[in-house]
């Protein structure tokens, strides 16, 4: 769908664009202002509050989501850029009854304290494990280098990702 063909104007003169995207495997359409950030569409427009906004400058990584499988900082990405694309948030990783291995890893290895950075960490780690199912500790630290945690020393976060990698490898072998 071409964004240029989806422009409308509200009665107050504010330009709107209709976008269609897939979020966590479900199709969504929305009429939005072109300046709306993806993080705000996810949180306020779709009610997916697992995506956190910490800095509005891409420095902290709390807003990390997967955009066509690649990690992006949604606090500086315009929602119109997601038109026609797939976005995965932390809510799309698993279910309450069946956690994703990365979610299990964070639980089993105590990979969080306050939890603010956790969704972004999990999504960055998910992409790492897709790309590299047997990462080293250095690989994990590098993949998470764009995500800040102000509570932990990162050791348990790294252990959580390595735990998840081992679980995924065991599942693939069995």
N, CA and C of each residue as an Amber inpcrd file, in Angstrom:
protein
   522
   0.8600000  -1.1810000   0.0000000   0.0000000   0.0000000   0.0000000
   0.8970000   1.2330000   0.0000000   0.6070000   2.1830000  -0.8220000
   1.3750000   3.4190000  -0.9040000   0.8450000   4.4390000   0.0900000
   1.7340000   5.0050000   0.8690000   1.3330000   6.0010000   1.8640000
   0.7380000   7.2250000   1.1790000   1.2640000   7.6100000   0.0160000
   0.7780000   8.8000000  -0.6760000  -0.7110000   8.7040000  -1.0160000
  -1.2130000   7.5100000  -1.2330000  -2.6170000   7.3280000  -1.5930000
  -3.5360000   7.2450000  -0.3810000  -3.0040000   7.3860000   0.8100000
  -3.8140000   7.1960000   2.0050000  -3.9260000   8.4640000   2.8350000
  -3.6820000   9.6190000   2.2530000  -3.7540000  10.8800000   2.9870000
  -5.1900000  11.3530000   3.1130000  -5.5160000  11.8170000   4.2930000
  -6.8110000  12.4490000   4.5330000  -6.5640000  13.6540000   5.4220000
  -7.5540000  14.4920000   5.5460000  -7.4370000  15.6610000   6.4190000
  -8.6470000  15.7000000   7.3300000  -8.3870000  15.8610000   8.6190000
  -9.4820000  15.9820000   9.5830000 -10.0970000  17.3650000   9.4560000
 -11.2440000  17.5450000  10.0750000 -11.9350000  18.8360000  10.0300000
 -11.0750000  19.9690000  10.5650000 -10.1830000  19.6640000  11.5110000
  -9.3330000  20.7110000  12.0880000  -8.1080000  21.0140000  11.2220000
  -8.0160000  20.3860000  10.0520000  -6.9260000  20.6500000   9.1280000
  -5.6790000  19.8110000   9.3540000  -5.6920000  18.9200000  10.3360000
  -4.5300000  18.0810000  10.6190000  -4.5090000  16.9080000   9.6440000
  -3.3910000  16.7500000   8.9590000  -3.2530000  15.6570000   8.0030000
  -3.2450000  14.3190000   8.7300000  -3.9140000  13.3440000   8.1420000
  -3.9630000  11.9830000   8.6720000  -3.5410000  11.0280000   7.5640000
  -2.9940000   9.9070000   7.9470000  -2.6800000   8.8550000   6.9860000
  -3.2120000   7.5430000   7.5100000  -3.7600000   6.7680000   6.6040000
  -4.2170000   5.4220000   6.9700000  -3.0440000   4.4830000   6.7430000
  -2.7210000   3.7390000   7.7900000  -1.6830000   2.7250000   7.6580000
  -2.2650000   1.3740000   8.0330000  -1.6760000   0.3460000   7.4720000
  -2.0300000  -1.0270000   7.7960000  -0.7310000  -1.7550000   8.0870000
  -0.6930000  -2.4250000   9.2220000   0.4990000  -3.1580000   9.6050000
   0.0870000  -4.3960000  10.3760000   1.0150000  -5.3080000  10.5230000
   0.7840000  -6.5010000  11.3230000   1.5690000  -6.3340000  12.6160000
   0.8920000  -6.5030000  13.7390000   1.5510000  -6.4140000  15.0420000
   1.3140000  -7.7310000  15.7690000   2.3940000  -8.3990000  16.0730000
   2.3320000  -9.7020000  16.7470000   1.4530000 -10.6880000  15.9790000
   1.5300000 -10.5940000  14.6460000   0.7990000 -11.5180000  13.7910000
  -0.6440000 -11.1540000  13.5160000  -1.1130000 -10.0360000  14.0570000
  -2.4980000  -9.6160000  13.8340000  -2.5350000  -8.3350000  13.0070000
  -3.4120000  -8.2700000  11.9940000  -3.4920000  -7.0580000  11.1720000
  -4.1590000  -5.9110000  11.9330000  -3.6410000  -4.7120000  11.7150000
  -4.2040000  -3.4980000  12.3160000  -4.1960000  -2.3950000  11.2710000
  -5.2310000  -1.5610000  11.2900000  -5.2850000  -0.3510000  10.4740000
  -5.5400000   0.8120000  11.4020000  -4.9780000   1.9670000  11.0400000
  -5.1700000   3.1480000  11.8850000  -5.0590000   4.4000000  11.0420000
  -5.8200000   5.4110000  11.4130000  -5.7000000   6.7570000  10.8480000
  -4.8300000   7.5320000  11.8260000  -3.6560000   7.9540000  11.3840000
  -2.7150000   8.5950000  12.2980000  -2.1280000   9.8570000  11.6900000
  -1.6290000  10.7270000  12.5400000  -0.8600000  11.8700000  12.0650000
   0.4980000  11.3550000  11.6020000   1.0410000  11.8890000  10.5190000
   2.3220000  11.4130000  10.0090000   3.4670000  11.5460000  11.0120000
   3.3400000  12.4260000  11.9910000   4.4120000  12.6380000  12.9650000
   4.3640000  11.6640000  14.1450000   3.3380000  10.8030000  14.2230000
   3.1920000   9.8760000  15.3400000   4.3200000   8.8520000  15.3350000
   4.9290000   8.6590000  16.4870000   6.0010000   7.6770000  16.6150000
   5.4170000   6.2780000  16.7900000   6.1550000   5.2870000  16.3070000
   5.7040000   3.9020000  16.4100000   5.4650000   3.5040000  17.8680000
   6.3290000   3.9270000  18.7700000   6.1480000   3.5920000  20.1900000
   4.8080000   4.0930000  20.7060000   4.4100000   5.2900000  20.2860000
   3.1370000   5.8450000  20.7470000   1.9480000   5.1210000  20.1190000
   2.0630000   4.7360000  18.8490000   0.9940000   3.9510000  18.2300000
   0.8160000   2.6350000  18.9790000   1.9180000   1.9700000  19.2890000
   1.8360000   0.6900000  19.9840000   1.2190000   0.8450000  21.3690000
   1.6890000   1.8330000  22.1160000   1.2350000   2.0000000  23.5030000
  -0.1740000   2.5900000  23.5940000  -0.3790000   3.7600000  22.9810000
  -1.6730000   4.4340000  23.1180000  -2.6980000   3.9410000  22.0980000
  -2.2690000   3.7170000  20.8760000  -3.2070000   3.3190000  19.8330000
  -3.6480000   1.8730000  19.9270000  -2.7060000   0.9830000  20.2720000
  -3.0290000  -0.4440000  20.2970000  -3.0530000  -1.0300000  21.7070000
  -2.6910000  -0.2370000  22.7060000  -2.7320000  -0.7110000  24.0900000
  -1.6620000  -1.7210000  24.4460000  -0.5880000  -1.7680000  23.6700000
   0.5130000  -2.6980000  23.9350000   1.5730000  -1.9740000  24.7620000
   1.3780000  -1.9630000  26.0540000   2.2120000  -1.1460000  26.9360000
   3.5190000  -1.8150000  27.3460000   3.8020000  -2.9920000  26.8160000
   5.0910000  -3.6240000  27.0910000   6.2490000  -2.8770000  26.4630000
   5.9890000  -2.1430000  25.4010000   7.0150000  -1.3120000  24.7730000
   7.1660000  -0.0610000  25.6260000   8.3300000   0.1050000  26.2290000
   8.5580000   1.2310000  27.1380000   9.2760000   2.3690000  26.4290000
   9.0560000   3.5730000  26.9040000   9.7230000   4.7620000  26.3710000
  10.5690000   5.3360000  27.4990000  11.8830000   5.3120000  27.2980000
  12.7680000   5.7570000  28.3620000  13.5380000   7.0170000  28.0670000
  13.8580000   7.2780000  26.8000000  14.7520000   8.4040000  26.5180000
  14.3300000   9.2570000  25.3290000  13.5390000   8.7320000  24.4140000
  13.1490000   9.4210000  23.1750000  14.3320000   9.7750000  22.2800000
  15.4650000   9.1260000  22.4680000  16.6560000   9.4410000  21.6640000
  17.3820000   8.1990000  21.1570000  16.8340000   7.0340000  21.2800000
  17.4080000   5.7330000  20.9070000  18.5770000   5.3040000  21.7800000
  18.8460000   5.9910000  22.8620000  19.9960000   5.6450000  23.6980000
  19.7620000   4.4530000  24.6120000  18.5540000   4.2900000  25.1470000
  18.3650000   3.2840000  26.2010000  17.8980000   1.9260000  25.6880000
  17.1780000   1.8760000  24.5780000  16.7130000   0.6090000  24.0260000
  15.4630000   0.0360000  24.6640000  14.8700000   0.7370000  25.6260000
  13.6540000   0.2260000  26.2780000  12.5050000   0.0820000  25.2860000
  12.5480000   0.8360000  24.2000000  11.4760000   0.8350000  23.2030000
  11.7280000  -0.1440000  22.0580000  12.7420000  -0.9960000  22.1790000
  13.0950000  -1.9080000  21.0960000  11.9410000  -2.8440000  20.7520000
  11.6370000  -2.9120000  19.4650000  10.6750000  -3.8700000  18.9160000
  11.3400000  -4.5200000  17.7090000  10.7450000  -5.5700000  17.2000000
  11.2410000  -6.1760000  15.9680000  10.4000000  -5.6660000  14.8060000
  11.0790000  -5.1780000  13.7930000  10.4670000  -4.6230000  12.5840000
  10.9040000  -5.5310000  11.4440000   9.9860000  -6.3260000  10.9380000
  10.3250000  -7.3570000   9.9550000  11.4780000  -8.2240000  10.4550000
  11.4530000  -8.5100000  11.7600000  12.4430000  -9.3950000  12.3640000
  13.7120000  -8.7320000  12.8460000  13.8990000  -7.4660000  12.5450000
  15.1130000  -6.7550000  12.9460000  14.8080000  -5.8010000  14.0920000
  15.7060000  -5.6970000  15.0810000  15.4390000  -4.7830000  16.1930000
  15.5480000  -3.3210000  15.7670000  14.5600000  -2.5290000  16.1740000
  14.5670000  -1.0820000  15.9260000  14.1220000  -0.3810000  17.1980000
  14.5110000   0.8740000  17.3240000  14.1060000   1.6950000  18.4580000
  12.8300000   2.4260000  18.0440000  11.7170000   2.0310000  18.6030000
  10.4200000   2.5620000  18.1760000  10.1490000   3.9750000  18.6640000
  11.0080000   4.5140000  19.5390000  10.7820000   5.8760000  20.0420000
  11.2040000   6.9440000  19.0390000  11.9290000   6.5550000  18.0050000
  12.3190000   7.5270000  16.9800000  11.9140000   7.0860000  15.5750000
  11.1420000   6.0330000  15.4790000  10.6520000   5.5670000  14.1800000
   9.2140000   6.0390000  14.0080000   8.9360000   6.6480000  12.8830000
   7.5690000   7.0910000  12.6090000   6.6700000   5.8870000  12.3410000
   5.4710000   5.9470000  12.8500000   4.5240000   4.8500000  12.6550000
   4.2190000   4.6330000  11.1760000   4.2180000   5.7050000  10.3700000
   3.9330000   5.5430000   8.9350000   4.9910000   4.6780000   8.2530000
   6.1890000   4.6100000   8.8200000   7.2350000   3.7600000   8.2510000
   6.9030000   2.2790000   8.4140000   6.0200000   1.9540000   9.3340000
   5.6350000   0.5630000   9.5700000   4.4960000   0.1120000   8.6600000
   3.9760000   1.0200000   7.8340000   2.8900000   0.6760000   6.9200000
   3.3110000  -0.4970000   6.0400000   2.5330000  -1.5770000   6.0880000
   2.8190000  -2.7460000   5.2710000   3.8590000  -3.6840000   5.8510000
   4.2660000  -3.4680000   7.0880000   5.3250000  -4.2710000   7.6960000
   4.8200000  -5.0370000   8.9130000   5.6690000  -5.9420000   9.3980000
   5.3850000  -6.7470000  10.5960000   6.1720000  -6.1790000  11.7680000
   5.4780000  -5.9350000  12.8750000   6.1050000  -5.4610000  14.1060000
   5.8300000  -6.4940000  15.1910000   6.8670000  -6.8340000  15.9350000
   6.7080000  -7.7450000  17.0680000   7.0970000  -7.0130000  18.3340000
   6.2030000  -7.0440000  19.3120000   6.4670000  -6.4610000  20.6260000
   6.6520000  -7.6020000  21.6240000   7.0030000  -7.2540000  22.8420000
   7.1960000  -8.2850000  23.8690000   5.9260000  -9.0990000  24.0780000
   4.7670000  -8.4840000  23.8690000   3.5060000  -9.2170000  24.0140000
   3.3740000 -10.3340000  22.9830000   4.1180000 -10.2520000  21.8910000
   4.0460000 -11.2540000  20.8420000   5.0290000 -12.4010000  20.9910000
   5.8360000 -12.3970000  22.0460000   6.8400000 -13.4520000  22.2020000
   6.2610000 -14.7780000  22.6780000   5.3710000 -14.7540000  23.6060000
   4.8080000 -15.9820000  24.1580000   3.4210000 -15.7080000  24.6860000
   2.9010000 -16.6530000  25.4450000   1.5940000 -16.4860000  26.0800000
   1.7740000 -16.7060000  27.5810000   0.8070000 -16.2880000  28.3800000
   0.9250000 -16.5390000  29.8230000   1.0820000 -18.0240000  30.1640000
   0.4840000 -18.8920000  29.3560000   0.5870000 -20.3280000  29.6340000
   1.7990000 -20.9780000  28.9720000   2.3620000 -20.3320000  27.9560000
   3.5340000 -20.8920000  27.2760000   4.5050000 -19.7670000  26.9310000
   5.4550000 -19.5570000  27.8280000   6.4260000 -18.4910000  27.6320000
   7.3970000 -18.8410000  26.5160000   7.8870000 -17.8260000  25.8500000
   8.9660000 -17.9700000  24.8900000  10.2310000 -18.3380000  25.6770000
  11.1650000 -19.0910000  25.0910000  12.3930000 -19.4270000  25.8160000
  13.1390000 -18.2100000  26.3770000  13.1180000 -17.0930000  25.6660000
  13.8210000 -15.9200000  26.1930000  13.1150000 -15.3980000  27.4460000
  11.7880000 -15.4540000  27.4650000  11.0470000 -15.0520000  28.6680000
  11.3410000 -16.0100000  29.8210000  11.3690000 -17.2990000  29.5190000
  11.7120000 -18.2880000  30.5430000  13.1200000 -18.0590000  31.0740000
  14.0440000 -17.7470000  30.1750000  15.4230000 -17.5030000  30.5900000
  15.5320000 -16.3450000  31.5610000  14.8160000 -15.2570000  31.2800000
  14.8460000 -14.1110000  32.1890000  14.2560000 -14.4910000  33.5480000
  13.2320000 -15.3340000  33.5450000  12.6460000 -15.7800000  34.8120000
  13.6080000 -16.7110000  35.5530000  14.1430000 -17.6920000  34.8550000
  14.9910000 -18.7070000  35.4880000  16.3230000 -18.1470000  35.9870000
  16.8800000 -17.2020000  35.2660000  18.2030000 -16.6620000  35.6120000
  18.1250000 -15.2970000  36.2870000  16.9280000 -14.8890000  36.6810000
  16.7310000 -13.6080000  37.3880000  17.3360000 -12.4520000  36.5870000
  16.9730000 -12.3960000  35.3140000  17.5320000 -11.4090000  34.4010000
  16.8650000 -10.0490000  34.4530000  16.1990000  -9.7370000  35.5440000
  15.5840000  -8.4140000  35.6540000  15.5090000  -8.0140000  37.1150000
  15.4440000  -6.7180000  37.3200000  15.1720000  -6.1910000  38.6560000
  13.9130000  -5.3460000  38.5660000  14.0320000  -4.1030000  38.1180000
  12.8130000  -3.2840000  38.0280000  11.9680000  -3.6850000  36.8220000
  12.5790000  -4.2420000  35.7820000  11.8560000  -4.7190000  34.6150000
  11.6410000  -3.7050000  33.5070000  12.0510000  -2.4560000  33.7040000
  11.7820000  -1.4340000  32.6960000  12.4830000  -1.7430000  31.3720000
  13.7220000  -2.2010000  31.4340000  14.4860000  -2.4720000  30.2120000
  14.1820000  -3.8390000  29.6170000  13.5260000  -4.7000000  30.3830000
  13.3780000  -6.1060000  30.0170000  12.7250000  -6.3410000  28.6550000
  11.6210000  -5.6830000  28.2950000  11.0400000  -5.9520000  26.9740000
  12.0190000  -5.6860000  25.8260000  12.7260000  -4.5700000  25.8870000
  13.6950000  -4.2630000  24.8400000  14.8400000  -5.2550000  24.8060000
  15.3110000  -5.6520000  25.9820000  16.3790000  -6.6580000  26.0680000
  15.9180000  -7.9690000  25.4470000  14.6990000  -8.3820000  25.7780000
  14.1780000  -9.6530000  25.2630000  14.0670000  -9.6470000  23.7430000
  13.6280000  -8.5410000  23.1750000  13.4690000  -8.4900000  21.7190000
  14.8200000  -8.4400000  21.0150000  15.7770000  -7.7020000  21.5670000
  17.1250000  -7.6990000  20.9860000  17.7270000  -9.1000000  21.0700000
  17.5140000  -9.7850000  22.1930000  18.0300000 -11.1400000  22.3680000
  17.3330000 -12.1270000  21.4310000  16.0510000 -11.9410000  21.1980000
  15.3020000 -12.8120000  20.2910000  15.9090000 -12.7750000  18.8950000
  16.2300000 -11.5790000  18.4370000  16.8360000 -11.4520000  17.1040000
  18.2200000 -12.0880000  17.0900000  19.0000000 -11.9180000  18.1570000
  20.3190000 -12.5580000  18.2320000  20.1780000 -14.0700000  18.0960000
  19.2690000 -14.6710000  18.8520000  19.1330000 -16.1270000  18.8290000
  18.5860000 -16.6390000  17.5020000  17.8260000 -15.8310000  16.8020000
  17.3750000 -16.2130000  15.4560000  18.5750000 -16.2800000  14.5140000
  19.4500000 -15.3030000  14.6500000  20.6270000 -15.1890000  13.7910000
  21.7410000 -16.1430000  14.2080000  21.8960000 -16.3280000  15.5220000
  23.0010000 -17.1180000  16.0650000  22.4690000 -17.9810000  17.2090000
  22.0860000 -19.2210000  16.9440000  21.4900000 -20.0550000  17.9840000
  22.4660000 -20.5330000  19.0600000  23.7600000 -20.3070000  18.8660000
  24.7570000 -20.7380000  19.8550000  25.7260000 -19.5890000  20.1450000
  25.2200000 -18.5070000  20.7260000  26.0760000 -17.3370000  20.9400000
  27.0270000 -17.5190000  22.1220000  28.1430000 -16.8280000  22.0430000
  29.0650000 -16.7570000  23.1800000  28.5990000 -15.6360000  24.1000000
  29.2010000 -15.5530000  25.2760000  28.8800000 -14.4480000  26.1820000
  29.1920000 -13.1180000  25.5080000  30.2840000 -13.0610000  24.7730000
  30.6510000 -11.8290000  24.0630000  29.6050000 -11.4760000  23.0010000
  29.1120000 -12.4830000  22.2770000  28.0630000 -12.2440000  21.2760000
  26.8190000 -11.6360000  21.9210000  26.4390000 -12.1700000  23.0810000
  25.2520000 -11.6700000  23.7790000  25.4750000 -10.2280000  24.2050000
  26.6200000  -9.9590000  24.8090000  26.9050000  -8.5900000  25.2640000
  26.8950000  -7.6150000  24.0870000  27.4380000  -8.0230000  22.9560000
  27.4550000  -7.1530000  21.7790000  26.0310000  -6.9070000  21.2680000
  25.2250000  -7.9690000  21.1970000  23.8490000  -7.8350000  20.6960000
  22.9980000  -6.9420000  21.5930000  23.3030000  -6.9170000  22.8800000
  22.5340000  -6.1100000  23.8300000  23.1750000  -4.7560000  24.1050000
  24.2360000  -4.4250000  23.3930000  24.9740000  -3.1870000  23.6860000
  24.1570000  -1.9240000  23.4300000  23.0920000  -2.0110000  22.6680000
  22.2290000  -0.8540000  22.4380000  21.0840000  -0.7450000  23.4300000
  21.0980000  -1.6040000  24.4330000  20.0450000  -1.6210000  25.4550000
  20.6860000  -1.4100000  26.8200000  20.2130000  -0.4030000  27.5300000
  20.7730000  -0.0830000  28.8430000  19.9120000  -0.6330000  29.9670000
  20.5840000  -1.0950000  31.0160000  19.9190000  -1.4920000  32.2510000
  20.5870000  -0.7090000  33.3690000  19.8040000   0.0190000  34.1160000
  20.3560000   0.8360000  35.1890000  20.3180000   0.1180000  36.5350000
  19.7880000  -1.1040000  36.5770000  19.6390000  -1.8210000  37.8510000
  20.6560000  -2.9400000  38.0380000  20.9480000  -3.6660000  36.9660000
  21.7720000  -4.8710000  37.1060000  23.1770000  -4.6260000  36.5840000
  24.0310000  -5.5820000  36.8190000  25.3720000  -5.5590000  36.2490000
  25.4240000  -6.3370000  34.9490000  24.2950000  -6.6450000  34.3670000
  24.1270000  -7.3520000  33.0940000  24.4300000  -8.8450000  33.1670000
  25.1110000  -9.3140000  34.1950000  25.5050000 -10.7220000  34.2360000
  24.2960000 -11.6550000  34.1540000  23.2540000 -11.3690000  34.9220000
  22.0790000 -12.2460000  34.8830000  21.3070000 -12.1220000  33.5780000
  21.3790000 -10.9680000  32.9450000  20.7410000 -10.8060000  31.6330000
  21.4600000 -11.6770000  30.6110000  22.7860000 -11.6510000  30.6340000
  23.5760000 -12.4860000  29.7250000  23.2880000 -13.9610000  29.9980000
  23.2600000 -14.3410000  31.2690000  22.9510000 -15.7280000  31.6310000
  21.5630000 -16.1270000  31.1350000  20.6070000 -15.2110000  31.2020000
  19.2450000 -15.4960000  30.7360000  19.2230000 -15.7920000  29.2420000
  19.9680000 -15.0200000  28.4740000  20.0070000 -15.2280000  27.0220000
  20.7010000 -16.5450000  26.6940000  21.7940000 -16.8420000  27.3860000
  22.4920000 -18.1110000  27.1560000  21.6130000 -19.2980000  27.5560000
  20.8370000 -19.1570000  28.6230000  19.8950000 -20.1970000  29.0440000
  18.8700000 -20.4350000  27.9350000  18.3270000 -19.3470000  27.3960000
  17.3260000 -19.4560000  26.3250000  17.9230000 -20.1110000  25.0830000
  19.1570000 -19.7590000  24.7630000  19.8120000 -20.3580000  23.5960000
  19.9470000 -21.8640000  23.7770000  20.3530000 -22.2690000  24.9720000
  20.4960000 -23.7010000  25.2460000  19.1470000 -24.4140000  25.1540000
  18.1070000 -23.8050000  25.6950000  16.7670000 -24.4060000  25.6390000
  16.2960000 -24.5300000  24.1880000  16.5190000 -23.4990000  23.3870000
  16.1010000 -23.5570000  21.9820000  16.8710000 -24.6370000  21.2310000
  18.1660000 -24.7490000  21.4870000  18.9590000 -25.7860000  20.8140000
  18.4800000 -27.1770000  21.2210000  18.1780000 -27.3510000  22.5140000
  17.6890000 -28.6500000  22.9980000  16.3440000 -28.9860000  22.3570000
  15.4810000 -27.9890000  22.2000000  14.1810000 -28.2020000  21.5640000
  14.3120000 -28.5430000  20.0960000  15.2760000 -27.9160000  19.4270000
  15.4930000 -28.1850000  18.0020000  16.0710000 -29.5780000  17.7930000
  16.8640000 -30.0510000  18.7610000  17.4860000 -31.3660000  18.6430000
  16.5100000 -32.4870000  19.0040000  15.5140000 -32.1510000  19.8470000
  14.5920000 -33.1910000  20.3440000  13.3940000 -33.2840000  19.5350000
